Short mmCIF file of C-alpha atoms in Angstrom, two decimals:
data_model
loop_
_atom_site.label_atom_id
_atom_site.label_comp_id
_atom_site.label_asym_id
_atom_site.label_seq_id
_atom_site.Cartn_x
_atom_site.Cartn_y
_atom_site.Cartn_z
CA UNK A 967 95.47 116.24 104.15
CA UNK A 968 96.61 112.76 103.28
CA UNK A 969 94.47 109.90 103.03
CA UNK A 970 94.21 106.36 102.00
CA UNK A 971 91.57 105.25 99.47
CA UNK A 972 89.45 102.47 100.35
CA UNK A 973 87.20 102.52 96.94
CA UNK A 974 87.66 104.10 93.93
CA UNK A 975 86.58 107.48 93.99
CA UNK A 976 86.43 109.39 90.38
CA UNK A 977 89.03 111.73 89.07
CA UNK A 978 90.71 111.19 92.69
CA UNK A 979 92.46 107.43 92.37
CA UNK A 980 91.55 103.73 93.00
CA UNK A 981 92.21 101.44 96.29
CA UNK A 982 95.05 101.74 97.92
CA UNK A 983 95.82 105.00 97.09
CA UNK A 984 97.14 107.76 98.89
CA UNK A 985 96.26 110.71 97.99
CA UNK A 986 96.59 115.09 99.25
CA UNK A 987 93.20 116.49 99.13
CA UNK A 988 91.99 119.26 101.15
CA UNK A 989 90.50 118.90 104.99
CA UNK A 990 86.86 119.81 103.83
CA UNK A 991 86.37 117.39 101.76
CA UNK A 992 88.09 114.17 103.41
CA UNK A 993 86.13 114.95 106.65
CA UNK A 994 82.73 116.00 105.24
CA UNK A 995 82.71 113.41 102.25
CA UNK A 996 85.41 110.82 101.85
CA UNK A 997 86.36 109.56 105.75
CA UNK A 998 81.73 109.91 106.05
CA UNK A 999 81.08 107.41 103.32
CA UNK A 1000 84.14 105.15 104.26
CA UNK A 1001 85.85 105.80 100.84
CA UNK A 1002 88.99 106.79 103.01
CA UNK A 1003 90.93 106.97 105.89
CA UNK A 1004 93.51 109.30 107.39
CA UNK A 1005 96.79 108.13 106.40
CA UNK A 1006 98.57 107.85 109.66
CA UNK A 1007 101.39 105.41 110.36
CA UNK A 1008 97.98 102.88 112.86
CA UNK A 1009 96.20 103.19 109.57
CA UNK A 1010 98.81 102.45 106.87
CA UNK A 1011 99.88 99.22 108.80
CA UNK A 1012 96.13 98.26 109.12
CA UNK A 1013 94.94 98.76 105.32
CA UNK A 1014 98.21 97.20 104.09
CA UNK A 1015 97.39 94.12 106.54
CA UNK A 1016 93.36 94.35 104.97
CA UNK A 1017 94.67 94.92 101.31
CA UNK A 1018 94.08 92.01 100.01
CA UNK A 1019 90.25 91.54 101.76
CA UNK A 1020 89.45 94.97 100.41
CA UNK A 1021 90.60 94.17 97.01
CA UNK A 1022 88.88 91.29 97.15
CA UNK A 1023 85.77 93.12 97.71
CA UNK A 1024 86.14 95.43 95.29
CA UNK A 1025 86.97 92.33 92.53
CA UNK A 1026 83.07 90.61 94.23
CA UNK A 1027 81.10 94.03 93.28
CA UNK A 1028 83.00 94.30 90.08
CA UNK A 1029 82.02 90.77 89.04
CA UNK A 1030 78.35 90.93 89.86
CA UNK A 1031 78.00 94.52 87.98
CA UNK A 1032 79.64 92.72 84.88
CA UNK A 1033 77.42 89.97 85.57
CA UNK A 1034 74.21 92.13 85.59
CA UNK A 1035 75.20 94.31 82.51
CA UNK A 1036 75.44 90.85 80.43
CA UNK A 1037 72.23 89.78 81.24
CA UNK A 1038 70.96 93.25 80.65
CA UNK A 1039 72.62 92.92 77.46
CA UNK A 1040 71.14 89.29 76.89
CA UNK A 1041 67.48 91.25 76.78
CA UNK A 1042 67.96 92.85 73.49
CA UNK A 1043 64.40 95.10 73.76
CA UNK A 1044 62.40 95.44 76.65
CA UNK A 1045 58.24 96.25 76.05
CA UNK A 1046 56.53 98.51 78.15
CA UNK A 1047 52.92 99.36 77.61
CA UNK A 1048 52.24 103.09 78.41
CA UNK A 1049 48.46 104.96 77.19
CA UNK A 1050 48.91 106.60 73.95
CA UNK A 1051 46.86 109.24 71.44
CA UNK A 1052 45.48 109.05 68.24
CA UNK A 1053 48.49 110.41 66.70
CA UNK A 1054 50.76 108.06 69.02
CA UNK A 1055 51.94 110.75 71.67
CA UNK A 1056 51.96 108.94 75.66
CA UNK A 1057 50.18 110.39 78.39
CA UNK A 1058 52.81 110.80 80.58
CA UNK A 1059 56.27 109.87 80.58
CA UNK A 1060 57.82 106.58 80.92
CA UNK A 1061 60.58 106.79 83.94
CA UNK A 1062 63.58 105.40 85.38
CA UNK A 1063 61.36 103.33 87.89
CA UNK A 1064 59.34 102.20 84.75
CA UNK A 1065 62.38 100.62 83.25
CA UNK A 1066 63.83 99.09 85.88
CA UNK A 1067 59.98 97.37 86.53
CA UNK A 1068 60.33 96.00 83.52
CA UNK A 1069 63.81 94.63 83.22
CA UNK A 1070 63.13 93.23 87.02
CA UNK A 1071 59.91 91.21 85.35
CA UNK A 1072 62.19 90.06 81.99
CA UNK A 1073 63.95 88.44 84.46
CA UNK A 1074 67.34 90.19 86.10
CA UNK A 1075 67.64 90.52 89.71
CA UNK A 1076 68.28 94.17 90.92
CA UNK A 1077 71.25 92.74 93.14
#
């Protein structure tokens, strides 16, 4: 089945795209989450008429991820105070929800 990518999907292509992958998995995953659309004549003359909007998009997400990495970057080393042992073993087990607390209180927004 051919379809037109609307994101970049991994080991598949990037925006604009079109690309043969089998039925299954463009109407159970890719045409579901809006990464793609059939690539009929109606919807090649409509993404190449929203190309540049979509690309835009796509350049507005990059931008802000780049943007959050630097000032994740710009931290250096994050503290987090966790119960310990004598001998310096926690009690417990410091998470991915941990972490993210405590890069949201140094100071960078989640989005």
């Amino acid at each position: 089945m051919q379809v037109i990518l609307l994101d970049k999907v991994a080991n598949l292509g990037s925006l604009g795209d079109q690309v043969n992958v089998k039925a299954g998995y463009a109407r159970n995953f890719l045409v579901p989450q809006g990464k793609a659309v059939p690539a009929t004549k109606k919807n090649v003359e409509f993404f190449e008429a929203r190309r540049a909007e979509l690309e835009a998009k796509l350049a507005d997400v990059l931008a802000a991820a780049n943007a959050r990495a630097e000032a994740i970057n710009a931290l250096g080393n994050v503290t987090i105070a966790s119960k310990s042992g004598d001998e310096g073993k926690l009690f417990g087990s410091i998470g991915t929800r941990d972490i993210a607390d405590a890069v949201t209180a140094a100071g960078v927004c989640r989005r």
